[in-house]
């Protein structure tokens, strides 16, 4: 099986079958990460470039290690120290990278749709590492991988996603991915942080965190950008955590063995308490490991796709 | 020089004439309309099977001259207008420098006389530099030749300033055109707020951003008993508020643009920056309400809001792209195909909204085929189906979301002051 598109721009455009295939491949990759010698030849002779217009620690490092574990030549560009700072357009930057023989460009960008624009103008595969408020597909894939690993399946699970849904590309990608895989997604957050029409995606929207949590198999807490307070989206951190923060008491509404997840970085005491973050059921640290596995799988599948095409 | 247009289907809203007639042009004026005109020494245009209408009048466009000639200038803009059947256009003042003083107005008028191929009527700014702080010299603008005042592109945020602008402008009998947008509500939005903005991860502009300011203008107009013209309305609730105000006798007129009755926010899918426009494309409900508003005369004018932008300003991330659609060369075909052809409105009403009403708003003696008036004429081929190809536009800019659309109602001929400018769809 091959992925249909040369790019991974979002889970909105992937089929359930493709998602399943990526997750299966990631399972193999996880053995590599856990092995004594983290080196495979999958990306030998391939060149991978990360092009980040926003700050990132874990996503960028995760992609870099994923490509290095598979023996690629890789390079990094940060917008702040490149020609972008001199006013170069995204398309021109992309073409420059493309013309150096790059196989995969991994882009993070503050504007939604930037990876889509780039993908139209380069031969290289483009992976979206987060675009504006649109999607963060590799994060959702690693979330689904983690859930599937723990629960055996995604089908029929009840996943509660809590917090700032409006600005969250992680939430959007998870909604697309999880609903395609047969999970039931429930959302809760302040009314000012729920995007209009989100219920049309198939997710259920609740006005209190309690309703969303009842019998949940998975509880996913989202990072609250503290500067949103200045835009009058919520009154104070105190009030936010009182009504929407995840604590031990609220967690009891979910199933006993409910997984606790967070895309990181965490604001301890804001969207969730330290007790919840460090709870036995918390898989927040494992999510990080699985991120590398999922990204290895994607890099492998997208670059292999090119090779097969050439052979045809 | 005499010009005889034979056997065209003439429709004129001012005189109410409709039927197959010959039309004689003499010395740049309409000399007569009757069943069979025989004149010696005429240039003859056979218009059988075609509509012969008053030259279209656009109450709202951007010619980008002075200052943004890389997008459009008076020469290219008026050529594009002529190709779209427009013989008179009113250009908005958001140039660089802003048309907020006599000298910029005179520059536009003089340049249009030298390089323009249609009549150009500049609109002056309401406030100096369109900054919304102090009134522009509205009296001087009027005497320099401005036909209306507007801060188009930007709203006049201060209600107090808008009230004074309406009072002051009414003293000179010059129309005030309001770009309605509550910029606080719109925030950094880039498309209509709704399901699509959510799934594309783009900041939405709530339709309330337009409608709240429409409400303000209606209240000011009613309070002062002074006319107001609302530019480019796009939302269902704006239509409803204006309809209601008109019933109460408020002196409000308004316009919409072809994209607001032809497209929904779906056109933005795939981050299509050519569908990025301000106000943003709405929902199907908005489109239906705009059409109903045109049909029941709540909406008086169909304007283009021709807003050329360079490809480099559109070929970028959606949020960073310039807002606007080039409109001259698709306006009439869109209106004909979407309004007249399905039977929603008769051709007479379209002529009213694209010729007569804009002329009245601007106080110019245009938009009619009445004998004695200047011979501005548009000849339309309503039968031929054609495909919109923006690369062939006469405009310098090609930012149209209508590429590939199959439309009826192509412009066959445009005559300005008795002189053919477009013939058989080709600029002369």
XYZ file of C-alpha atoms in Angstrom:
740
model
C 0.000 0.000 0.000
C 1.080 3.548 -0.741
C -0.150 6.827 0.625
C -2.280 8.559 -1.980
C -0.738 11.990 -1.751
C 2.908 13.005 -2.025
C 2.336 15.186 1.045
C 0.931 14.879 4.517
C -0.952 18.130 4.967
C -3.668 17.036 7.342
C -5.760 14.148 8.575
C -8.796 15.783 6.970
C -7.532 14.420 3.638
C -6.420 10.920 4.763
C -8.578 7.811 4.668
C -9.056 5.601 7.725
C -7.139 2.914 5.883
C -4.155 5.189 5.354
C -4.152 6.201 9.005
C -4.229 2.536 10.035
C -1.323 1.812 7.708
C 0.771 4.636 9.153
C 0.051 3.444 12.705
C 0.977 -0.142 11.800
C 4.245 1.020 10.279
C 4.991 3.121 13.357
C 4.683 0.003 15.493
C 7.691 -1.475 13.705
C 9.574 1.792 14.055
C 9.030 1.777 17.794
C 11.128 -1.423 18.043
C 13.996 0.488 16.477
C 13.761 3.302 18.997
C 13.730 0.826 21.869
C 16.603 -1.205 20.461
C 20.231 -0.905 21.366
C 21.300 0.329 17.954
C 19.012 3.061 16.702
C 19.986 3.033 13.051
C 18.107 1.772 10.024
C 18.850 2.288 6.344
C 15.320 3.354 5.393
C 16.255 6.948 4.514
C 19.755 6.338 3.230
C 20.358 8.653 0.299
C 17.360 10.817 1.179
C 17.524 14.378 2.265
C 15.119 15.854 4.768
C 14.785 19.532 5.611
C 12.880 21.025 8.514
C 11.622 24.539 7.807
C 10.234 26.083 10.970
C 8.597 29.493 11.046
C 7.576 29.025 14.666
C 9.415 27.922 17.773
C 9.312 24.270 18.658
C 11.247 21.908 20.884
C 9.633 18.528 20.764
C 8.179 18.428 17.268
C 11.371 19.616 15.644
C 13.646 17.372 17.664
C 11.309 14.459 17.115
C 11.458 14.893 13.343
C 15.218 15.396 13.401
C 15.867 12.265 15.426
C 13.375 10.297 13.342
C 15.242 11.149 10.167
C 18.665 10.571 11.728
C 17.677 7.159 13.143
C 16.902 6.191 9.558
C 20.214 7.448 8.133
C 19.018 10.439 6.125
C 20.946 13.570 5.345
C 19.055 16.213 7.196
C 19.225 19.955 7.634
C 17.294 22.581 9.533
C 16.171 26.056 8.672
C 14.718 28.522 11.135
C 12.807 31.425 9.699
C 14.488 33.862 12.063
C 18.004 33.195 10.754
C 17.273 32.572 7.064
C 16.355 34.635 4.012
C 12.807 34.605 5.349
C 13.942 37.330 7.729
C 14.981 39.265 4.609
C 11.434 39.067 3.273
C 11.652 36.037 0.983
C 8.254 34.575 0.094
C 7.310 31.075 1.187
C 7.165 29.881 -2.412
C 10.642 31.234 -3.190
C 12.105 29.701 -0.027
C 10.409 26.402 -0.853
C 11.720 26.353 -4.405
C 15.230 27.060 -3.192
C 15.086 24.095 -0.831
C 13.513 21.964 -3.554
C 16.235 22.741 -6.076
C 18.895 21.384 -3.738
C 17.483 17.908 -4.178
C 15.430 17.710 -1.012
C 13.082 14.736 -0.721
C 10.962 15.888 2.205
C 10.279 19.352 3.573
C 8.828 19.453 7.060
C 7.179 22.792 7.677
C 5.756 24.521 10.703
C 4.118 27.868 10.022
C 1.911 30.329 11.901
C -0.460 30.692 8.929
C -3.066 28.013 8.251
C -2.688 26.598 4.762
C 1.008 27.496 4.390
C 2.025 23.809 3.916
C -0.673 23.476 1.241
C 0.745 26.472 -0.620
C 4.268 25.095 -0.335
C 3.201 21.614 -1.486
C 1.750 23.052 -4.688
C 5.058 24.622 -5.634
C 7.660 21.975 -4.773
C 8.467 18.479 -6.026
C 9.496 17.360 -2.540
C 7.001 15.756 -0.181
C 5.699 18.234 2.349
C 4.864 17.247 5.915
C 2.789 19.645 7.944
C 4.353 19.996 11.386
C 1.630 22.403 12.468
C 0.021 25.253 10.508
C -1.740 28.052 12.343
C -4.979 26.812 13.838
C -5.526 24.287 11.066
C -3.801 20.941 11.636
C -0.959 19.193 13.385
C -1.364 15.770 11.794
C 1.724 14.072 13.207
C 0.659 15.011 16.742
C -2.754 13.439 16.196
C -1.155 10.359 14.660
C 1.070 9.908 17.684
C -1.925 10.442 19.950
C -3.886 7.783 18.080
C -0.873 5.475 18.104
C -0.611 5.853 21.875
C -4.320 5.219 22.417
C -4.325 2.201 20.136
C -1.246 0.769 21.815
C -2.879 1.036 25.223
C -6.458 0.201 24.352
C -5.942 -2.172 21.434
C -8.292 -0.263 19.177
C -9.710 3.188 18.520
C -13.124 2.034 17.438
C -15.915 2.776 19.880
C -13.688 4.647 22.347
C -14.905 7.822 23.925
C -12.243 10.533 23.745
C -12.753 13.807 25.601
C -10.775 16.795 24.336
C -10.779 19.686 26.783
C -9.792 23.330 26.669
C -8.971 25.853 23.972
C -10.428 24.048 20.954
C -10.663 27.296 18.954
C -6.931 27.856 18.546
C -5.918 24.194 18.629
C -4.550 22.509 15.530
C -3.978 19.440 17.697
C -7.701 19.249 18.463
C -8.683 19.655 14.816
C -6.331 16.911 13.616
C -7.472 14.601 16.396
C -11.135 15.219 15.586
C -10.574 14.319 11.928
C -8.424 11.300 12.720
C -10.356 9.855 15.650
C -13.767 10.152 14.021
C -12.409 8.447 10.900
C -11.156 5.601 13.081
C -14.551 5.125 14.720
C -13.913 6.843 18.038
C -16.435 9.175 19.580
C -15.019 12.626 20.295
C -16.507 14.925 22.904
C -15.340 18.489 23.314
C -15.630 20.954 26.162
C -14.179 24.376 26.764
C -15.229 27.952 27.433
C -17.796 29.125 24.853
C -15.296 31.751 23.680
C -12.779 29.031 22.862
C -15.110 26.728 20.914
C -14.963 27.354 17.160
C -18.294 27.828 15.351
C -19.696 24.836 13.512
C -17.279 22.369 15.123
C -20.189 19.990 15.841
C -20.530 19.465 12.076
C -17.257 17.523 12.148
C -19.048 14.746 14.031
C -17.628 15.700 17.440
C -20.042 16.335 20.306
C -19.817 19.655 22.058
C -20.590 20.079 25.750
C -20.879 23.237 27.759
C -19.390 21.730 30.888
C -16.280 19.653 31.312
C -18.287 17.175 33.424
C -20.573 16.067 30.633
C -17.655 15.559 28.276
C -15.759 13.515 30.853
C -18.471 11.008 31.745
C -17.278 7.497 30.876
C -14.403 8.758 28.780
C -11.761 6.193 27.788
C -9.273 8.913 26.998
C -8.961 12.444 28.361
C -6.941 14.834 26.279
C -6.136 18.175 27.847
C -4.983 21.036 25.629
C -2.452 23.722 26.375
C -3.967 27.069 27.252
C -2.070 29.974 25.686
C -1.950 32.327 28.620
C -1.847 35.446 26.442
C -5.426 34.701 25.277
C -6.570 36.325 28.508
C -5.577 39.696 27.067
C -8.020 39.152 24.213
C -10.869 38.679 26.677
C -11.317 35.009 25.770
C -11.306 34.049 29.434
C -11.197 36.224 32.545
C -8.317 34.739 34.517
C -6.271 31.598 34.958
C -7.897 31.140 38.340
C -11.380 31.086 36.848
C -10.268 28.961 33.908
C -8.788 26.236 36.070
C -11.775 26.362 38.407
C -14.258 25.611 35.616
C -12.170 23.860 32.988
C -9.045 22.530 34.684
C -8.623 18.772 35.005
C -8.150 17.608 38.577
C -8.482 14.332 40.485
C -12.138 14.902 41.278
C -13.184 15.546 37.742
C -11.052 12.702 36.496
C -13.276 10.336 38.514
C -16.090 11.021 36.033
C -14.076 9.264 33.346
C -13.548 5.504 33.278
C -11.184 4.165 35.918
C -8.561 3.235 33.375
C -8.944 6.375 31.293
C -5.726 7.518 29.643
C -4.535 11.039 30.397
C -2.909 12.808 27.480
C -1.500 16.238 26.685
C 0.387 17.419 23.598
C 2.773 19.479 25.751
C 4.180 21.711 26.893
C 2.049 21.585 30.037
C 0.963 24.520 32.178
C 0.839 22.672 35.492
C -2.023 23.902 37.628
C -3.803 25.541 34.715
C -5.291 23.025 32.301
C -4.443 20.123 34.572
C -3.063 19.647 38.041
C 0.322 18.069 38.698
C -1.405 15.085 40.296
C -3.254 14.424 37.060
C -0.217 15.032 34.862
C 1.818 12.552 36.890
C -1.055 10.112 37.449
C -0.494 6.390 36.853
C -2.779 6.591 33.848
C -0.891 9.510 32.354
C 0.807 8.631 29.058
C 2.158 12.117 28.447
C 5.777 10.930 28.399
C 5.074 7.924 26.209
C 3.412 10.249 23.719
C 6.833 11.776 23.147
C 8.495 8.453 22.314
C 5.630 7.506 20.043
C 6.017 10.821 18.241
C 9.398 9.720 16.972
C 8.011 6.342 15.861
C 5.112 7.895 13.960
C 7.385 10.422 12.261
C 9.810 7.664 11.259
C 6.912 5.771 9.740
C 5.738 8.801 7.790
C 9.164 9.711 6.466
C 9.649 6.138 5.356
C 6.236 5.860 3.692
C 6.463 9.187 1.879
C 10.000 8.631 0.569
C 9.273 5.038 -0.413
C 6.267 6.256 -2.326
C 8.575 8.328 -4.538
C 10.842 5.343 -5.186
C 7.950 3.150 -6.235
C 6.687 5.794 -8.602
C 10.092 6.060 -10.234
C 10.189 2.274 -10.627
C 6.789 2.317 -12.325
C -20.054 61.283 -37.220
C -23.187 59.217 -37.161
C -23.647 55.718 -35.871
C -26.730 53.611 -36.451
C -27.347 50.557 -34.289
C -29.865 48.400 -36.107
C -32.500 46.080 -34.713
C -31.137 45.675 -31.204
C -33.314 44.710 -28.259
C -33.277 48.062 -26.466
C -33.907 48.250 -22.723
C -33.806 51.608 -20.949
C -34.961 52.026 -17.386
C -35.301 55.804 -17.322
C -37.655 56.031 -20.310
C -39.120 52.572 -19.853
C -38.448 51.758 -23.502
C -38.130 48.063 -24.246
C -38.281 46.428 -27.659
C -36.571 45.935 -30.988
C -35.578 49.345 -32.289
C -32.940 51.175 -34.237
C -30.846 53.669 -32.327
C -29.146 56.650 -33.927
C -26.084 58.323 -32.473
C -25.053 61.733 -33.682
C -22.213 63.922 -32.411
C -21.682 61.720 -29.392
C -25.298 61.891 -28.279
C -28.334 59.663 -28.625
C -30.247 61.235 -31.516
C -33.256 58.960 -31.600
C -34.803 55.552 -31.059
C -37.469 54.244 -33.390
C -38.555 51.277 -35.414
C -36.828 51.892 -38.669
C -34.289 54.634 -38.964
C -32.892 55.299 -42.445
C -29.987 57.676 -42.418
C -27.367 58.379 -44.999
C -23.681 58.256 -44.248
C -23.859 56.287 -41.051
C -21.582 53.687 -39.695
C -23.921 50.771 -39.111
C -23.791 48.200 -36.321
C -26.061 45.199 -36.759
C -27.337 44.405 -33.277
C -30.007 41.927 -34.238
C -30.348 39.193 -31.656
C -28.485 41.319 -29.114
C -29.429 43.575 -26.254
C -28.667 47.276 -26.576
C -28.442 48.834 -23.119
C -27.333 52.118 -21.642
C -23.608 51.943 -20.928
C -23.084 50.283 -17.562
C -22.185 52.574 -14.653
C -20.048 51.247 -11.816
C -20.560 53.047 -8.540
C -17.638 51.300 -6.866
C -14.245 50.320 -8.226
C -10.544 50.708 -7.545
C -8.311 51.950 -10.347
C -5.250 52.032 -8.026
C -3.928 55.173 -9.690
C -2.012 57.061 -8.267
C 0.261 54.912 -6.182
C -0.418 51.300 -6.972
C 0.120 51.245 -10.720
C 1.635 47.765 -10.440
C -1.892 46.501 -9.689
C -3.806 48.702 -12.139
C -3.715 52.185 -13.608
C -6.257 54.414 -15.240
C -5.414 53.172 -18.713
C -5.584 49.443 -17.925
C -8.477 49.866 -15.504
C -10.670 51.735 -17.947
C -9.827 49.254 -20.706
C -10.933 46.471 -18.380
C -14.100 48.441 -17.585
C -14.873 48.940 -21.272
C -14.360 45.257 -21.954
C -16.886 44.564 -19.227
C -19.410 46.959 -20.781
C -18.863 49.815 -18.310
C -18.837 53.293 -19.807
C -18.612 55.211 -16.536
C -16.856 54.192 -13.350
C -16.526 55.765 -9.923
C -13.125 55.004 -8.421
C -12.537 54.836 -4.692
C -10.066 57.147 -2.951
C -7.777 54.595 -1.264
C -4.919 55.466 -3.581
C -1.459 56.641 -2.546
C -1.675 59.501 -1.854
C -5.283 59.180 -0.744
C -7.773 61.152 -2.831
C -8.576 63.399 0.111
C -7.736 66.706 -1.576
C -8.353 68.651 -4.765
C -5.032 67.881 -6.403
C -5.438 64.092 -6.364
C -8.997 64.408 -7.698
C -7.749 66.677 -10.505
C -4.883 64.290 -11.254
C -7.336 61.404 -11.692
C -9.701 63.428 -13.865
C -6.897 64.744 -16.068
C -5.196 61.392 -16.447
C -8.508 59.779 -17.283
C -9.080 62.368 -20.014
C -5.708 61.556 -21.557
C -5.462 57.804 -21.041
C -8.884 56.535 -20.054
C -11.246 54.974 -22.526
C -14.367 55.315 -20.346
C -15.695 58.147 -18.172
C -13.967 58.228 -14.803
C -15.565 59.836 -11.752
C -13.370 59.990 -8.686
C -14.765 59.466 -5.203
C -13.087 61.559 -2.521
C -12.254 60.508 1.013
C -14.502 61.290 3.970
C -11.555 61.863 6.290
C -8.022 63.116 5.743
C -5.797 60.215 4.801
C -8.792 57.909 5.433
C -7.577 57.940 9.007
C -11.001 58.513 10.517
C -9.804 61.504 12.529
C -10.603 64.762 10.713
C -12.988 65.549 7.886
C -11.428 65.852 4.439
C -12.088 69.060 2.515
C -15.354 67.717 1.177
C -16.455 71.000 -0.406
C -13.211 71.337 -2.338
C -13.364 67.685 -3.355
C -16.827 68.242 -4.772
C -15.777 71.319 -6.737
C -12.718 69.498 -8.073
C -15.034 66.862 -9.497
C -15.541 64.190 -6.847
C -18.978 62.564 -7.207
C -19.209 61.065 -3.708
C -17.155 60.657 -0.563
C -16.156 57.397 1.085
C -13.364 55.997 3.226
C -13.849 52.726 1.362
C -11.521 49.969 2.415
C -11.822 51.316 5.941
C -14.874 52.112 7.994
C -15.333 55.446 9.737
C -15.021 54.014 13.227
C -16.187 57.050 15.143
C -19.978 57.395 15.128
C -19.653 61.047 15.988
C -17.355 61.703 13.037
C -19.694 59.808 10.706
C -22.625 61.891 11.904
C -20.712 65.096 11.197
C -19.541 63.800 7.802
C -23.138 63.130 6.770
C -24.263 66.568 7.930
C -21.347 68.329 6.276
C -21.550 66.417 2.981
C -25.306 66.945 2.699
C -24.664 70.696 2.592
C -22.871 70.113 -0.737
C -25.353 67.527 -1.974
C -22.639 64.896 -2.328
C -23.344 61.253 -1.532
C -21.682 59.563 1.432
C -20.790 55.936 0.777
C -20.140 53.869 3.878
C -17.894 50.818 4.026
C -19.557 48.992 6.901
C -17.228 46.953 9.053
C -16.868 46.880 12.798
C -13.140 46.250 12.838
C -13.206 45.299 16.519
C -15.590 42.475 15.724
C -13.730 41.519 12.567
C -10.438 41.361 14.540
C -7.831 39.619 12.407
C -10.445 37.575 10.558
C -9.742 36.592 6.971
C -12.925 34.828 5.850
C -16.535 34.389 6.946
C -16.795 32.964 10.458
C -18.473 29.576 10.357
C -17.896 25.898 9.818
C -15.469 26.478 6.947
C -13.266 28.945 8.823
C -13.201 26.410 11.646
C -12.138 23.469 9.508
C -9.592 25.523 7.605
C -8.196 26.882 10.854
C -8.635 30.465 9.714
C -9.774 33.363 11.863
C -13.352 34.175 11.028
C -15.050 37.514 10.472
C -18.537 37.308 12.008
C -21.252 38.566 9.672
C -22.220 40.816 12.582
C -19.106 42.906 11.818
C -20.817 44.280 8.717
C -24.339 44.324 10.066
C -23.673 46.229 13.279
C -22.260 49.116 11.295
C -25.099 48.957 8.762
C -27.404 49.376 11.738
C -25.422 52.395 12.932
C -25.614 54.078 9.519
C -29.355 53.453 9.314
C -29.860 54.973 12.738
C -27.720 58.027 11.912
C -29.499 58.498 8.594
C -32.912 58.244 10.198
C -31.924 60.504 13.071
C -30.477 63.186 10.770
C -32.908 62.613 7.894
C -29.899 62.683 5.571
C -29.227 60.084 2.849
C -26.610 57.375 3.244
C -25.359 54.834 0.739
C -24.111 51.503 2.040
C -21.355 49.883 0.017
C -21.045 46.211 -0.917
C -23.554 44.568 1.430
C -23.067 40.849 1.826
C -25.108 39.504 4.741
C -28.713 38.385 5.116
C -29.248 40.520 8.182
C -27.923 43.671 6.457
C -30.527 43.143 3.732
C -33.248 42.710 6.311
C -32.258 45.826 8.284
C -32.146 47.959 5.134
C -35.474 46.585 3.901
C -37.026 47.468 7.209
C -35.464 50.952 7.239
C -36.693 51.669 3.716
C -40.218 50.792 4.813
C -39.901 53.452 7.503
C -38.786 55.967 4.883
C -35.115 56.129 5.792
C -33.137 57.686 2.925
C -30.872 54.715 2.482
C -29.567 53.208 -0.722
C -27.214 50.287 -1.006
C -25.221 48.181 -3.378
C -24.001 44.629 -3.583
C -21.463 42.976 -5.859
C -21.724 39.973 -8.181
C -19.563 37.793 -5.935
C -22.059 38.180 -3.095
C -24.845 36.599 -5.129
C -22.653 34.160 -7.049
C -20.361 32.557 -4.459
C -20.324 31.321 -0.882
C -17.403 30.959 1.505
C -16.907 27.484 -0.008
C -14.967 29.301 -2.720
C -12.152 29.789 -0.171
C -11.649 26.013 0.069
C -8.117 24.883 -0.619
C -6.963 28.290 0.656
C -8.002 29.942 -2.603
C -6.804 33.493 -2.081
C -8.694 34.715 -5.150
C -11.858 34.228 -3.093
C -10.492 36.342 -0.236
C -12.454 39.578 -0.228
C -13.747 42.126 2.244
C -16.527 41.820 3.307
C -15.988 38.077 3.055
C -18.099 35.695 0.990
C -20.979 34.458 3.126
C -23.155 31.416 3.422
C -25.870 30.162 1.095
C -28.408 31.909 3.310
C -26.640 35.219 2.698
C -26.550 34.608 -1.043
C -30.280 33.865 -1.144
C -31.025 36.978 0.912
C -28.914 39.168 -1.387
C -30.786 37.804 -4.408
C -34.136 38.433 -2.709
C -32.965 41.948 -1.825
C -32.118 42.650 -5.445
C -35.474 41.293 -6.594
C -37.535 43.403 -4.176
C -35.424 46.558 -4.662
C -34.001 46.620 -1.163
C -30.685 46.587 -3.015
C -30.537 49.475 -5.475
C -27.239 48.981 -7.226
C -25.003 46.194 -8.449
C -21.420 47.478 -8.336
C -18.220 45.611 -9.099
C -15.887 46.584 -6.234
C -13.255 45.848 -8.890
C -10.211 45.416 -6.642
C -7.113 44.488 -8.591
C -4.138 42.971 -6.788
C -0.816 41.784 -8.145
C -0.270 38.016 -8.363
C 2.524 38.332 -5.799
C 0.011 39.661 -3.279
C -2.291 36.699 -3.834
C 0.214 33.886 -4.251
C 0.975 33.799 -0.511
C -0.415 32.314 2.688
C -4.198 32.940 2.862
C -4.012 35.126 5.961
C -1.333 37.298 4.392
C -3.012 37.654 0.984
C -4.572 40.933 -0.133
C -8.381 41.088 -0.112
C -10.259 41.795 -3.297
C -11.609 40.498 -6.579
C -11.273 42.009 -10.054
C -14.827 42.545 -11.204
C -15.246 44.588 -14.381
C -14.985 41.755 -16.853
C -17.302 39.315 -15.108
C -19.908 41.588 -13.480
C -22.501 41.757 -16.206
C -22.277 38.095 -17.258
C -22.589 37.002 -13.615
C -25.595 39.235 -13.050
C -27.216 38.121 -16.282
C -26.512 34.419 -15.745
C -27.466 34.317 -12.069
C -30.317 36.840 -11.943
C -31.903 37.472 -15.339
C -31.529 34.112 -17.020
C -33.216 32.108 -14.242
C -36.061 34.650 -14.297
C -35.389 36.174 -10.869
C -35.389 39.700 -12.285
C -36.198 41.086 -15.748
C -33.509 42.747 -17.843
C -35.194 46.096 -17.154
C -34.414 45.756 -13.464
C -30.811 44.849 -14.140
C -30.494 47.979 -16.289
C -31.929 49.986 -13.433
C -29.376 48.573 -11.004
C -26.332 48.679 -13.254
C -27.049 51.908 -15.166
C -29.710 54.244 -13.845
C -29.466 53.902 -10.054
C -25.677 54.273 -9.866
C -25.920 57.415 -12.033
C -28.511 58.856 -9.693
C -26.436 58.067 -6.630
C -23.424 59.814 -8.108
C -25.450 62.677 -9.561
C -24.126 62.117 -13.066
C -26.158 62.390 -16.228
C -25.588 58.845 -17.407
C -27.183 55.436 -17.436
C -29.934 56.081 -19.967
C -30.568 55.947 -23.707
C -32.936 58.892 -23.550
C -32.504 61.028 -26.692
C -30.170 63.915 -25.986
C -28.078 62.061 -23.442
C -24.481 61.105 -24.112
C -24.113 58.064 -26.310
C -22.799 55.541 -23.800
C -24.066 52.189 -24.978
C -23.394 48.560 -24.184
C -24.312 45.745 -26.548
C -24.734 42.311 -25.000
C -24.764 38.887 -26.571
C -26.984 36.894 -24.242
C -27.047 33.657 -26.197
C -23.415 32.683 -26.418
C -22.041 30.578 -23.566
C -18.428 31.453 -22.787
C -15.765 30.374 -20.308
C -14.177 32.983 -18.045
C -10.425 33.127 -18.598
C -8.782 35.635 -16.230
C -5.496 35.442 -18.139
C -7.269 37.231 -20.993
C -8.570 40.094 -18.842
C -7.581 43.593 -19.936
C -6.993 44.424 -16.281
C -3.370 44.244 -15.147
C -4.514 41.933 -12.361
C -6.080 38.507 -12.691
C -7.361 37.928 -9.153
C -10.722 36.414 -10.001
C -12.346 33.373 -8.418
C -14.474 32.959 -11.536
C -11.858 31.418 -13.833
C -13.438 28.462 -15.614
C -17.011 29.602 -14.926
C -19.377 29.107 -17.861
C -21.502 32.218 -18.266
C -23.963 33.907 -20.587
C -24.249 37.606 -21.306
C -20.888 38.477 -22.811
C -20.200 42.063 -23.749
C -20.224 42.372 -27.519
C -19.790 46.096 -27.851
C -19.112 49.185 -25.767
C -19.630 52.702 -27.061
C -18.401 55.674 -25.028
C -19.579 59.170 -25.971
C -20.546 57.867 -29.405
C -17.203 56.210 -30.030
C -16.953 52.412 -30.228
C -14.351 51.185 -27.740
C -15.172 47.478 -27.797
C -16.493 45.679 -30.840
C -17.227 41.972 -31.195
C -15.886 41.553 -27.662
C -12.488 42.969 -28.572
C -10.976 46.243 -27.393
C -10.390 48.565 -30.344
